[in-house]
XYZ file of C-alpha atoms in Angstrom:
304
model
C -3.839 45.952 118.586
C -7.209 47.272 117.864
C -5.794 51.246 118.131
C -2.600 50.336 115.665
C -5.106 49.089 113.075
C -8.002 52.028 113.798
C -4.828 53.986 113.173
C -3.048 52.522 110.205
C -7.340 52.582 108.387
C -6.915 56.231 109.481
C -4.072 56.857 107.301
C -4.585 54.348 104.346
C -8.315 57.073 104.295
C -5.889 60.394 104.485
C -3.638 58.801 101.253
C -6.601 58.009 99.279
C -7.803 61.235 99.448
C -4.376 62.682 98.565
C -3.893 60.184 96.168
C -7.215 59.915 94.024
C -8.486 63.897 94.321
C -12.206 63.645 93.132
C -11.101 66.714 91.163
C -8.611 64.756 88.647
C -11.107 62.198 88.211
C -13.081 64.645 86.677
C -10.609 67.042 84.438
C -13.068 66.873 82.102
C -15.843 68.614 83.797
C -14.081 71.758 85.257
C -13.254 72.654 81.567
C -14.388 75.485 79.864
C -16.987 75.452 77.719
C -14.955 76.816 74.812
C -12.235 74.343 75.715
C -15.100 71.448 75.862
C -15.960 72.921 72.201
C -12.533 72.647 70.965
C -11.670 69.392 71.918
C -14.906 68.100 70.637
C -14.636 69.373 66.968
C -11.304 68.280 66.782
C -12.067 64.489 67.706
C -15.209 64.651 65.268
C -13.273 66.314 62.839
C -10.202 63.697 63.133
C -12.855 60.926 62.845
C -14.568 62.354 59.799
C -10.802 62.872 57.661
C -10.395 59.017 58.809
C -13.448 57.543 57.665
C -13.170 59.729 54.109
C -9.357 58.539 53.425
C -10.116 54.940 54.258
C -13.419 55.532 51.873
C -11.408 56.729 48.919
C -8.745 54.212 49.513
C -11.677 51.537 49.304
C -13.070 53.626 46.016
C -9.450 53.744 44.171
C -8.177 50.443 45.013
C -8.300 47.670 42.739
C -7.504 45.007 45.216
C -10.883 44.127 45.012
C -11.060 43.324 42.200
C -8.165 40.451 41.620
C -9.135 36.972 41.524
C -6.263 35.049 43.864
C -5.650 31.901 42.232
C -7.094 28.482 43.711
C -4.721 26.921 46.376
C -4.496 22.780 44.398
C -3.123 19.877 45.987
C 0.226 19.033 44.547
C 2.223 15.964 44.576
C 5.028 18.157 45.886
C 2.582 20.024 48.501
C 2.996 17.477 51.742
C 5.323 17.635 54.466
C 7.472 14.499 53.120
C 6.535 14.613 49.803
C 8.558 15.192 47.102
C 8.189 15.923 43.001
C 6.966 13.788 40.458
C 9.688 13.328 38.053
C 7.421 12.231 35.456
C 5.508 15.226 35.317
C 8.801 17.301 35.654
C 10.082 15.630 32.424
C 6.930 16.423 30.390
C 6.828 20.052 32.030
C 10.635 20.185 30.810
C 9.303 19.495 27.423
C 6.457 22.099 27.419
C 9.006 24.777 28.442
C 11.747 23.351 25.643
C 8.431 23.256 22.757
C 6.235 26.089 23.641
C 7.906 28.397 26.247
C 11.694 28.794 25.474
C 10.782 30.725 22.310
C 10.112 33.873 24.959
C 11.060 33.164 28.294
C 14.875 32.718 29.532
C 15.991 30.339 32.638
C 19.023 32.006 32.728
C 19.697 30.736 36.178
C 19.361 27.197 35.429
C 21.998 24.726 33.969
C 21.830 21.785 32.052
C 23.510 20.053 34.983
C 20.513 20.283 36.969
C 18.301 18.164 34.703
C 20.556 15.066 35.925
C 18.836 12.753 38.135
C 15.647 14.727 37.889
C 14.299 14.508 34.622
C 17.154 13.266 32.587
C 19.963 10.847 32.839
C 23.365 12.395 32.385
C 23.635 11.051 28.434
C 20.085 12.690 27.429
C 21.152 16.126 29.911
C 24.504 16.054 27.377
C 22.816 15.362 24.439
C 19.834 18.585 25.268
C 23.081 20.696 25.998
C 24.926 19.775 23.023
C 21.911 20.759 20.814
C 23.084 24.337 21.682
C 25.477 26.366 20.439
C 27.170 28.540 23.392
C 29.540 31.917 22.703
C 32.722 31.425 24.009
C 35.875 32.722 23.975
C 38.120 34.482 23.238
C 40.369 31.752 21.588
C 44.339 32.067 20.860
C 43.880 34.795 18.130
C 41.399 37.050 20.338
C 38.149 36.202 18.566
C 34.837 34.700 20.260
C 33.766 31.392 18.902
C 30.372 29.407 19.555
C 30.481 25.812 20.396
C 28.289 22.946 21.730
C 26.510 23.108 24.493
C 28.040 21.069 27.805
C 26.367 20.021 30.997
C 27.950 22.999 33.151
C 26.666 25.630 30.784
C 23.562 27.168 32.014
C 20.085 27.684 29.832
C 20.732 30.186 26.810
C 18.724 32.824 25.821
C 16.257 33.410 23.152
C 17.088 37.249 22.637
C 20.705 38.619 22.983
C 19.358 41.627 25.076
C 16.447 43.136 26.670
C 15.804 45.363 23.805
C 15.676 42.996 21.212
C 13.179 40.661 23.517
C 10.864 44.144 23.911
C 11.536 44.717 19.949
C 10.165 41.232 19.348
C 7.028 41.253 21.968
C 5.863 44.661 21.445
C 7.600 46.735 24.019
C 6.647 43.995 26.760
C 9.524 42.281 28.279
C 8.917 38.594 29.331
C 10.168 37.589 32.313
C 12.983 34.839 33.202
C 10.936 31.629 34.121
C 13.944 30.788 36.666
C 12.045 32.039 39.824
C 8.584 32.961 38.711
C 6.980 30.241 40.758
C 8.529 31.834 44.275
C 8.205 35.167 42.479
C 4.588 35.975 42.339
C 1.732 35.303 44.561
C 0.391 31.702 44.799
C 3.641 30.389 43.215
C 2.757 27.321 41.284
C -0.828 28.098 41.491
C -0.432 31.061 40.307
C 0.999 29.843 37.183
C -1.449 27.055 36.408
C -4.390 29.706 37.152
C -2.859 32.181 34.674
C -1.978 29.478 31.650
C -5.756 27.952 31.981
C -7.143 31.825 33.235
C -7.728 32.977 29.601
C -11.690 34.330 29.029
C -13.648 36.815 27.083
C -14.019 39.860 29.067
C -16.781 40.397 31.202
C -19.547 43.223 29.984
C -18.418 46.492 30.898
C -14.813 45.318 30.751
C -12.791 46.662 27.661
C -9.391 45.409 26.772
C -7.301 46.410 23.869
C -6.682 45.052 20.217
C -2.888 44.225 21.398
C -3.695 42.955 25.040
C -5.849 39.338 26.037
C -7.759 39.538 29.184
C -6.666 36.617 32.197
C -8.494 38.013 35.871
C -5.477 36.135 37.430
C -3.105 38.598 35.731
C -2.851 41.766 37.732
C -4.854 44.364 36.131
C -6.531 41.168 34.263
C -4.946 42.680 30.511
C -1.921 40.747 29.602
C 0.271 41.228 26.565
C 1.094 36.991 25.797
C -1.540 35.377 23.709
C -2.994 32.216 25.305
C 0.062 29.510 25.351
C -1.010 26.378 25.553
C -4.293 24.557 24.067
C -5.312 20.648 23.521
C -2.975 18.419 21.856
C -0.288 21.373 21.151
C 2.689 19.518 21.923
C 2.815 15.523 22.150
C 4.203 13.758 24.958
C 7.013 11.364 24.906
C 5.791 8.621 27.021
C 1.977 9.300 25.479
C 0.239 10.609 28.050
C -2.830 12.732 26.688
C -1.894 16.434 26.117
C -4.732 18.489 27.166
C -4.338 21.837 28.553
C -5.048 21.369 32.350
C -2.715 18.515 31.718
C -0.143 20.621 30.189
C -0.643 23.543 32.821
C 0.240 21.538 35.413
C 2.987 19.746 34.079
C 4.636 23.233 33.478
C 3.831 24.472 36.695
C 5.291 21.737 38.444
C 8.599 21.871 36.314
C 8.861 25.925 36.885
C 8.363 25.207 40.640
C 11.122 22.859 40.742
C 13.077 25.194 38.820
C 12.876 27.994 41.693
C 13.862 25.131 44.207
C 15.954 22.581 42.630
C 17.586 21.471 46.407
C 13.409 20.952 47.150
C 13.534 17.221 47.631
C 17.198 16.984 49.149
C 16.403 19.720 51.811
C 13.327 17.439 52.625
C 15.553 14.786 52.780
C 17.855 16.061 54.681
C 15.049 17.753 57.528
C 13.547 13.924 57.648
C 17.140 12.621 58.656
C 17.515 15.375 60.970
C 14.240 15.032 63.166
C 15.132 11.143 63.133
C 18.487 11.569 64.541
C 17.107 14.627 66.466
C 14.682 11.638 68.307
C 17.427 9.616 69.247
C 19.235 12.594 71.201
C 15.724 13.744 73.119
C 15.808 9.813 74.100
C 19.441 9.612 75.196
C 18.994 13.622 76.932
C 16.110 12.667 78.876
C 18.033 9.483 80.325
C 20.614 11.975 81.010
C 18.442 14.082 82.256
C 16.314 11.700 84.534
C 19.157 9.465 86.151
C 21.896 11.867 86.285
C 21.383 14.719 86.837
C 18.135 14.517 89.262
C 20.517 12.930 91.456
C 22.685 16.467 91.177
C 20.134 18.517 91.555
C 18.058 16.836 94.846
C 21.084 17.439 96.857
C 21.005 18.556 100.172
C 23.633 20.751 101.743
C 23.452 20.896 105.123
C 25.600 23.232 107.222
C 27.516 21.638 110.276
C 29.639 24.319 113.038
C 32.809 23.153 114.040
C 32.933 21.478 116.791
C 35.221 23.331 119.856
């Protein structure tokens, strides 16, 4: 025993000089100097172009320089929660009174307000305030009629050119998705509305443009929309602009997500009936099949 392990040490010594050569452990130093030269001024010089494009980047960039909007606690914000229909009722009205005059919803119907902010007789009665172009009619020509529930929101310009034409080459955006569209979502929006401020010193802005930091590139081509007491609220709730700002922002976000509360719904009385299965698949589980699986097979030979 003793000489089969003196000669198995014997060999394991032999393979770990074949295998770890003290001569590639140290590549490095049987290098020329010219070699050692090269490879040095290349690393240096590879580190030097990184730092100096990362440098510039930093210099150029005007990341730096946005203000992200505030993350708020919304009604809507929780797990379970869902929207407050008062609010989206008034922000309906701030959109209808201060915001339609610009922005489209082209993506939203008048069918949509039912249940949420409107009962089906006020939804028909907004919709039939509207007159829609339809057509063509038995003799080939368009006609305009009212408004019904499956229509969706017109438009305040008949094209893109005439809404530049009429905002001074600036296009404003459809309000259908702008809360999922930009960063922050509904924060965003309530940061921007309330955002408005005299430039800082240094800061120039031009005769045509306002400056809002949340904006990006803070210069933004839509006077400030909303003040105190600008609209009046049906149900007499006191119109001041934070007030307003987030009753917009809460309507717009809704907008983006109409199915919100359902698909909340829906996930609650999923993970509820999802409870009841784990229960019934760990009975399963526990008194079924743990009787399966602690089998024993055992192997008997014939007997002659």
């Amino acid at each position: 025993m003793a000489a089969i392990l003196r000669k198995t040490s014997g060999l394991l010594r032999v393979n770990s000089g074949i295998l770890c050569p003290k001569a590639k452990l140290s590549g490095f130093a049987h290098m020329s100097r010219t070699k050692k030269a090269a490879l040095v001024t290349f690393g240096a010089l590879a580190a030097g172009s990184t730092g100096l494009v990362s440098a510039l980047h930093i210099s150029v960039s005007a990341e730096e320089y946005d203000i992200h909007p505030p993350n708020l606690i919304w009604p809507h914000s929780g797990v379970f929660s869902t929207f407050d229909h008062a609010s989206l009722r008034r922000g309906y009205q701030v959109y209808k009174e201060v915001c339609s005059a610009c922005h489209s919803m082209q993506y939203l119907a008048f069918r949509n307000l039912v249940g949420v902010t409107h009962t089906e007789a006020e939804a028909k009665t907004i919709a039939e305030e509207f007159q829609i172009p339809d057509g063509p009619d038995e003799e080939g020509e368009m006609f305009e009629r009212p408004g019904k529930l499956s229509d969706y929101f017109p438009k305040p310009y008949a094209n893109d050119e005439a809404a530049r034409a009429a905002n001074q080459g600036a296009l404003p955006p459809d309000m259908s998705y702008i809360a999922l569209a930009r960063h922050g979502n509904e924060n965003y929006i309530f940061a921007l509305l309330t955002g408005y401020c005299e430039p800082p010193a240094g800061v120039e802005v031009k005769g045509d443009l306002y400056y809002n930091p949340y904006f990006p590139g803070q210069a933004i081509g839509m006077a400030p929309p909303i003040y105190n007491e600008i609209i009046e609220y049906e149900d007499g709730t006191p119109a001041t602009m934070g007030q307003i700002a987030k009753d917009v922002s809460t309507f717009l976000r809704w907008a983006s997500e109409p199915e919100h509360d359902e698909r909340k719904r829906m996930g609650l009385k999923a993970l509820m009936v999802l409870s009841m299965i784990l229960g019934v698949a760990y009975y399963t589980k526990r008194h079924k099949w743990s009787v399966l699986k602690s089998r024993k097979l055992a192997y008997r030979p014939p007997t002659a």
